[in-house]
Amino acid sequence: MSSELFDEYVEHGPENKLELIESRLVVGNSLLGSRLLLRQLLQGWSPAAAVALAPVQLWLQALKMRYGVTVGNDDIADLSLHNIGYELEDLRGGYRGDEHSHNGVRQYLNTSLFRVAREVGGNALGRDFAMRLGENGFTPDAMFFTGTGLNRLCNYYLNGPAELVIEVLRPGHEHADRVIKRNYYQAAGVPEYWIVDPRSRSVEFWSRRDGVYLSQFPDRDGLYRPGSVAGLAFRPEPLWQDANWYGGSLEELFFLEGSQQPFESIPHIQEGAGWGSLPFVPDLQLEPAPIGFDQYISWCPEAKFEYWEDRPQIGGAAGVRNLLGMLLATFGLVDVLNVLPPQSWIEALQERIAQEQQDTEHKAQWWHLVRQAAAMLRENFGIVRLGVIGDLVRSQPLNYWSDVTLVAWDAPQQREYEIYQALSGLGDSPQMRLLDAERGFKTAEEQQAIAEQLVPL
């Protein structure tokens, strides 16, 4: 499965875009892309990764609603759904589509726009940065903004419409950019929206006038001058020359006309949500449940789709866990059951129930390893004050995502990698990590756990 999943994920996965549209996590411009990513994550990490995120009784209710199966915790050990007919969903509509120069064109646009942005009094960012429009979060392929008037720059997103938004088309995704996003951008007040089509080597220029987008065209000299960015001019022709895409040529797309604006760094507004600013507690129900914008910003990892350890990786284990939770909320548990064969869900539930029945023994083993780790850290690294937080100190059973988080107050910062190696040497299960109580980034959940739940060692 691992080599097949690698090929499927890398060659036929969704585009690496994670957006919040109408309170749902939309991957690669469509809900089909969201379902495709959900299936690929479950194939790599196992259905048990999703089953751990919602109560067993809720999953049993979902099975009853989807397959008409009534079963309790005591009966599930003998349950089999092998004979229930199941046909794998056709999710090809969620594929990222053919490349057709998409990445090269997008890279060239971003590089050239970034070079000139400060000269016209603004800044430019690519699609790893979200633009908040109401309760929606979009990640355009490129955008220019000034941080005043229409928008404000927060630490993790742009609050309000950028002065210029650019999307680069992929084959099969035309409706998302030309209709769906154009309507959202128009309603939210994005002044200039450009749609770049590498396949046809064309650019559609849409300028918002009296609340409506009107199609625009370059001037007679071949340059397009957006009304929302005074002094900026754009020449499309070099965009189609692949020698320019990755810095091989200095031929620019964007130009400054007139005097250069005095550069002033756009300040980040120290407000709003950020990664880890809210505890990860997704509202998982039988039917879809809305995801708030602050939850999206706090939980959603960077859209960096990678593959290692024989499974898809997006922001490490925490990022994958968060994505699974948001995807379960997006579709609801009943609909999620359609993504994989029914027996795979039954086996995951059986595995979870069996593990919970042995939770006392598992926690005793984990505590033994924790004490070993504490002794090693004190002896080898001179760390005196230590504690532990997380699922091990809570009353709930351990689950698929549980690990051991040690907290130290006097860890030698220059030996951080040595400490990581030493903890890894104690074994793979449970995974152990050391959190510095006095330095470094900590999520709101970790800060709260240190203040309220820490058990000294």
Coordinates of C-alpha atoms in Angstrom, one line a residue, residues 49-384:
A49 CA -6.6 8.2 13.7
A50 CA -10.1 9.6 13.0
V51 CA -12.0 7.2 15.3
A52 CA -9.9 8.6 18.2
L53 CA -11.3 12.1 17.7
A54 CA -15.0 11.5 18.5
P55 CA -16.8 9.4 21.2
V56 CA -17.3 5.7 20.5
Q57 CA -21.1 6.1 20.9
L58 CA -21.2 8.8 18.3
W59 CA -19.4 6.5 15.8
L60 CA -21.9 3.7 16.6
Q61 CA -24.8 6.1 16.0
A62 CA -23.2 7.0 12.6
L63 CA -22.9 3.3 11.7
K64 CA -26.5 2.8 12.5
M65 CA -27.6 5.7 10.4
R66 CA -25.4 4.7 7.5
Y67 CA -25.7 0.9 7.5
G68 CA -28.6 0.2 9.7
V69 CA -26.4 -1.6 12.2
T70 CA -27.4 -1.5 15.9
V71 CA -24.6 -2.5 18.1
G72 CA -23.2 -1.6 21.6
N73 CA -19.7 -1.6 22.9
D74 CA -20.0 -5.2 24.2
D75 CA -21.2 -6.5 20.8
I76 CA -18.7 -4.7 18.5
A77 CA -15.9 -7.3 19.0
D78 CA -17.9 -9.8 17.0
L79 CA -19.3 -7.5 14.4
S80 CA -18.3 -7.9 10.8
L81 CA -19.5 -5.8 7.8
H82 CA -17.5 -7.6 5.1
N83 CA -20.7 -8.7 3.4
I84 CA -22.1 -5.2 3.1
G85 CA -21.8 -3.9 -0.5
Y86 CA -19.4 -0.9 -0.8
E87 CA -18.2 0.9 -3.8
L88 CA -15.2 3.2 -3.5
E89 CA -16.1 6.8 -4.2
D90 CA -14.9 8.3 -7.4
L91 CA -12.9 11.3 -6.2
R92 CA -11.0 12.1 -9.4
G93 CA -12.7 15.5 -9.5
G94 CA -10.6 16.4 -6.5
Y95 CA -7.2 15.8 -8.2
R96 CA -5.0 18.9 -8.6
G97 CA -5.1 18.5 -12.3
D98 CA -2.2 18.7 -14.8
E99 CA 0.6 21.0 -14.1
H100 CA 0.5 23.0 -17.3
S101 CA 3.2 25.4 -16.0
H102 CA 1.1 26.3 -13.0
N103 CA 3.9 26.3 -10.4
G104 CA 6.4 28.1 -12.6
V105 CA 3.9 30.9 -13.5
R106 CA 2.8 31.3 -9.9
Q107 CA 6.5 31.5 -8.7
Y108 CA 7.3 34.1 -11.3
L109 CA 4.3 36.2 -10.4
N110 CA 5.1 36.2 -6.7
T111 CA 8.8 36.9 -7.1
S112 CA 8.2 39.8 -9.5
L113 CA 5.3 41.3 -7.5
F114 CA 7.3 41.1 -4.3
R115 CA 10.2 43.0 -5.8
V116 CA 8.1 46.0 -6.8
A117 CA 5.5 45.9 -4.0
R118 CA 7.4 48.1 -1.5
E119 CA 8.1 50.7 -4.3
V120 CA 4.3 51.3 -4.6
G121 CA 3.7 51.5 -0.9
G122 CA 2.6 47.9 0.0
N123 CA 3.6 44.3 0.3
A124 CA 3.0 41.0 -1.5
L125 CA 2.5 37.5 -0.2
G126 CA 1.8 34.1 -1.7
R127 CA -0.8 31.4 -0.9
D128 CA 0.7 30.3 2.5
F129 CA -1.0 33.4 4.0
A130 CA -4.7 33.6 4.5
M131 CA -7.0 36.5 3.5
R132 CA -10.0 36.9 5.8
L133 CA -13.2 37.9 4.1
G134 CA -15.9 37.8 6.7
E135 CA -15.8 34.3 8.2
N136 CA -14.1 32.8 5.1
G137 CA -10.4 32.3 4.8
F138 CA -8.9 32.3 1.2
T139 CA -5.3 31.7 0.2
P140 CA -4.8 33.3 -3.2
D141 CA -1.8 32.4 -5.3
A142 CA -0.6 36.0 -5.0
M143 CA -1.9 39.2 -3.4
F144 CA -0.8 42.8 -3.0
F145 CA -1.9 44.8 0.0
T146 CA -1.1 48.1 1.9
G147 CA -2.3 47.2 5.4
T148 CA -4.4 50.4 5.6
G149 CA -8.0 51.2 4.6
L150 CA -9.3 48.0 3.2
N151 CA -7.2 45.6 5.2
R152 CA -5.0 45.1 8.3
L153 CA -2.0 42.8 8.5
C154 CA -2.3 40.4 11.5
N155 CA 0.3 37.9 12.5
Y156 CA -1.3 35.0 10.7
Y157 CA -3.6 36.5 8.2
L158 CA -4.7 39.6 6.3
N159 CA -7.9 40.9 7.7
G160 CA -9.9 42.3 4.8
P161 CA -9.7 42.3 1.1
A162 CA -6.3 42.8 -0.5
E163 CA -6.0 45.6 -3.1
L164 CA -5.0 43.0 -5.8
V165 CA -5.7 39.2 -5.8
I166 CA -4.3 36.8 -8.4
E167 CA -5.3 33.1 -9.0
V168 CA -3.5 30.8 -11.4
L169 CA -5.8 28.3 -13.1
R170 CA -5.3 24.6 -13.1
P171 CA -7.2 22.5 -15.7
G172 CA -10.4 21.2 -14.1
H173 CA -10.5 24.0 -11.5
E174 CA -11.8 26.7 -13.8
H175 CA -15.2 26.9 -12.2
A176 CA -13.7 27.5 -8.7
D177 CA -11.6 30.5 -9.8
R178 CA -13.8 32.0 -12.5
V179 CA -17.2 31.7 -10.7
I180 CA -17.0 30.7 -7.1
K181 CA -14.1 32.8 -5.9
R182 CA -14.8 35.6 -8.2
N183 CA -18.3 35.9 -6.6
Y184 CA -16.8 35.9 -3.1
Y185 CA -14.1 38.4 -4.0
Q186 CA -16.6 40.7 -5.6
A187 CA -19.0 40.6 -2.7
A188 CA -16.2 41.1 -0.2
G189 CA -14.8 44.1 -2.0
V190 CA -11.5 42.9 -3.6
P191 CA -10.9 45.9 -6.0
E192 CA -8.8 43.9 -8.6
Y193 CA -9.0 40.2 -9.3
W194 CA -6.8 38.6 -12.0
I195 CA -7.2 35.1 -13.3
V196 CA -4.0 33.8 -15.0
D197 CA -4.5 30.8 -17.4
P198 CA -1.1 29.2 -18.3
R199 CA -2.7 26.8 -20.8
S200 CA -4.2 29.5 -23.0
R201 CA -1.5 32.0 -22.1
S202 CA -4.1 34.7 -21.1
V203 CA -4.9 36.9 -18.2
E204 CA -8.4 38.0 -17.3
F205 CA -8.5 41.4 -15.5
W206 CA -11.5 42.1 -13.4
S207 CA -11.9 45.5 -11.8
R208 CA -14.7 46.2 -9.2
R209 CA -16.8 49.2 -10.1
D210 CA -19.9 50.1 -8.1
G211 CA -19.8 46.7 -6.4
V212 CA -19.6 44.7 -9.7
Y213 CA -16.6 43.2 -11.5
L214 CA -16.1 44.6 -15.0
S215 CA -13.7 43.0 -17.5
Q216 CA -10.7 45.2 -18.3
F217 CA -7.9 45.0 -20.9
P218 CA -4.3 46.2 -21.3
D219 CA -3.7 49.7 -22.7
R220 CA -2.3 50.1 -26.2
D221 CA 1.3 49.8 -25.0
G222 CA 0.5 46.3 -23.8
L223 CA 0.6 47.2 -20.1
Y224 CA -2.3 46.8 -17.6
R225 CA -2.5 49.4 -14.9
P226 CA -4.7 48.4 -12.0
G227 CA -6.8 51.3 -10.6
S228 CA -6.4 50.0 -7.0
V229 CA -2.6 50.3 -7.0
A230 CA -1.4 53.7 -8.2
G231 CA 1.9 53.6 -10.0
L232 CA 1.8 49.8 -10.7
A233 CA 1.9 48.5 -14.3
F234 CA 1.9 44.9 -15.5
R235 CA 3.2 43.4 -18.7
P236 CA 1.9 39.9 -19.3
E237 CA 4.1 38.7 -22.2
P238 CA 7.2 37.6 -20.2
L239 CA 4.9 35.4 -18.0
W240 CA 4.8 32.7 -20.7
Q241 CA 8.6 32.4 -21.1
D242 CA 9.8 29.5 -18.9
A243 CA 13.3 30.9 -18.6
N244 CA 11.8 33.6 -16.4
W245 CA 10.0 31.4 -13.9
Y246 CA 12.6 30.6 -11.4
G247 CA 14.8 33.7 -11.5
G248 CA 16.7 32.7 -14.7
S249 CA 16.0 36.1 -16.2
L250 CA 15.6 39.7 -14.8
E251 CA 12.7 40.5 -17.2
E252 CA 10.1 41.9 -14.9
L253 CA 6.3 41.6 -15.0
F254 CA 5.6 44.5 -12.8
F255 CA 6.9 48.0 -13.1
L256 CA 6.8 51.2 -11.1
E257 CA 5.5 54.2 -13.0
G258 CA 6.1 57.6 -11.4
S259 CA 8.0 58.3 -8.2
Q260 CA 8.8 55.6 -5.7
Q261 CA 6.7 55.6 -2.6
P262 CA 8.7 56.1 0.7
F263 CA 9.0 52.6 2.2
E264 CA 7.3 52.1 5.6
S265 CA 7.1 48.6 7.0
I266 CA 3.5 47.5 7.4
P267 CA 3.0 46.7 11.1
H268 CA 1.5 43.5 12.2
I269 CA -1.6 44.0 14.3
Q270 CA -1.1 42.0 17.5
E271 CA -4.6 40.7 17.6
G272 CA -6.6 37.8 16.2
A273 CA -6.1 34.1 16.2
G274 CA -2.8 32.4 15.5
W275 CA -1.5 28.8 15.3
G276 CA -2.3 27.1 18.5
S277 CA -4.1 30.0 20.1
L278 CA -7.3 27.9 20.7
P279 CA -7.3 24.4 22.2
F280 CA -8.0 21.7 19.6
V281 CA -11.6 20.8 20.5
P282 CA -13.5 20.3 17.2
D283 CA -17.2 20.1 17.3
L284 CA -17.8 16.6 15.8
Q285 CA -21.4 15.6 15.1
L286 CA -23.3 13.1 13.0
E287 CA -24.0 15.8 10.5
P288 CA -21.6 18.6 9.3
A289 CA -20.7 21.2 12.0
P290 CA -19.4 24.7 11.2
I291 CA -15.8 25.7 11.6
G292 CA -15.1 29.2 12.8
F293 CA -12.4 31.4 11.2
D294 CA -10.4 31.6 14.5
Q295 CA -10.5 27.8 14.7
Y296 CA -9.3 27.6 11.1
I297 CA -6.4 29.9 11.8
S298 CA -5.6 28.2 15.1
W299 CA -5.8 24.6 13.9
C300 CA -4.9 24.6 10.2
P301 CA -1.3 23.8 9.4
E302 CA 0.7 25.3 6.6
A303 CA -0.4 23.7 3.3
K304 CA 2.9 21.9 2.7
F305 CA 2.0 18.5 1.4
E306 CA 4.8 16.0 2.0
Y307 CA 5.3 12.3 2.3
W308 CA 7.6 10.4 4.7
E309 CA 7.3 7.4 7.1
D310 CA 5.2 5.8 4.4
R311 CA 2.3 8.2 4.8
P312 CA 1.2 11.7 3.9
Q313 CA 2.5 14.5 6.1
I314 CA 1.1 18.0 6.5
G315 CA 2.5 19.9 9.5
G316 CA 3.6 16.7 11.3
A317 CA 1.4 14.7 13.6
A318 CA -0.3 17.7 15.1
G319 CA -1.1 19.1 11.7
V320 CA -2.6 15.8 10.4
R321 CA -4.6 15.4 13.6
N322 CA -6.0 18.9 13.2
L323 CA -6.8 18.4 9.5
L324 CA -8.6 15.2 10.3
G325 CA -10.7 16.9 12.9
M326 CA -11.7 19.7 10.6
L327 CA -12.5 17.3 7.8
L328 CA -14.7 15.3 10.1
A329 CA -16.5 18.4 11.1
T330 CA -16.8 19.5 7.4
F331 CA -18.7 16.3 6.4
G332 CA -20.1 14.9 9.6
L333 CA -19.4 11.3 10.8
V334 CA -22.2 9.7 8.8
D335 CA -20.9 10.9 5.5
V336 CA -17.3 10.3 6.5
L337 CA -18.1 6.6 6.7
N338 CA -18.4 6.6 2.9
V339 CA -14.8 7.4 2.4
L340 CA -13.5 3.9 3.3
P341 CA -15.0 0.4 3.4
P342 CA -17.3 -0.2 6.4
Q343 CA -15.2 -3.0 7.8
S344 CA -12.2 -0.7 8.2
W345 CA -14.2 1.5 10.5
I346 CA -15.4 -1.5 12.5
E347 CA -11.8 -2.7 13.0
A348 CA -10.7 0.7 14.1
L349 CA -13.5 0.9 16.7
Q350 CA -12.6 -2.7 17.9
E351 CA -9.0 -1.6 18.3
R352 CA -9.9 1.5 20.2
I353 CA -12.3 -0.3 22.6
A354 CA -9.7 -3.1 23.2
Q355 CA -7.0 -0.5 24.0
E356 CA -9.3 1.4 26.4
Q357 CA -9.9 -1.8 28.3
Q358 CA -6.2 -2.1 28.9
D359 CA -5.7 1.6 29.7
T360 CA -4.5 1.0 33.3
E361 CA -1.7 -1.2 32.1
H362 CA -0.7 1.1 29.3
K363 CA -0.5 4.1 31.6
A364 CA 1.6 2.2 34.1
Q365 CA 4.1 1.3 31.3
W366 CA 4.1 4.9 30.2
W367 CA 4.8 6.2 33.7
H368 CA 7.7 3.8 34.0
L369 CA 9.2 5.2 30.8
V370 CA 8.6 8.8 32.0
R371 CA 10.5 8.2 35.2
Q372 CA 13.3 6.6 33.2
A373 CA 13.4 9.7 31.0
A374 CA 13.4 12.0 33.9
A375 CA 16.3 10.2 35.5
M376 CA 18.3 10.3 32.2
L377 CA 17.6 14.0 31.7
R378 CA 18.8 14.8 35.2
E379 CA 21.9 12.7 35.0
N380 CA 23.0 13.5 31.4
F381 CA 21.8 17.1 31.0
G382 CA 21.7 18.5 34.5
I383 CA 18.0 19.3 34.3
V384 CA 16.5 19.6 37.8

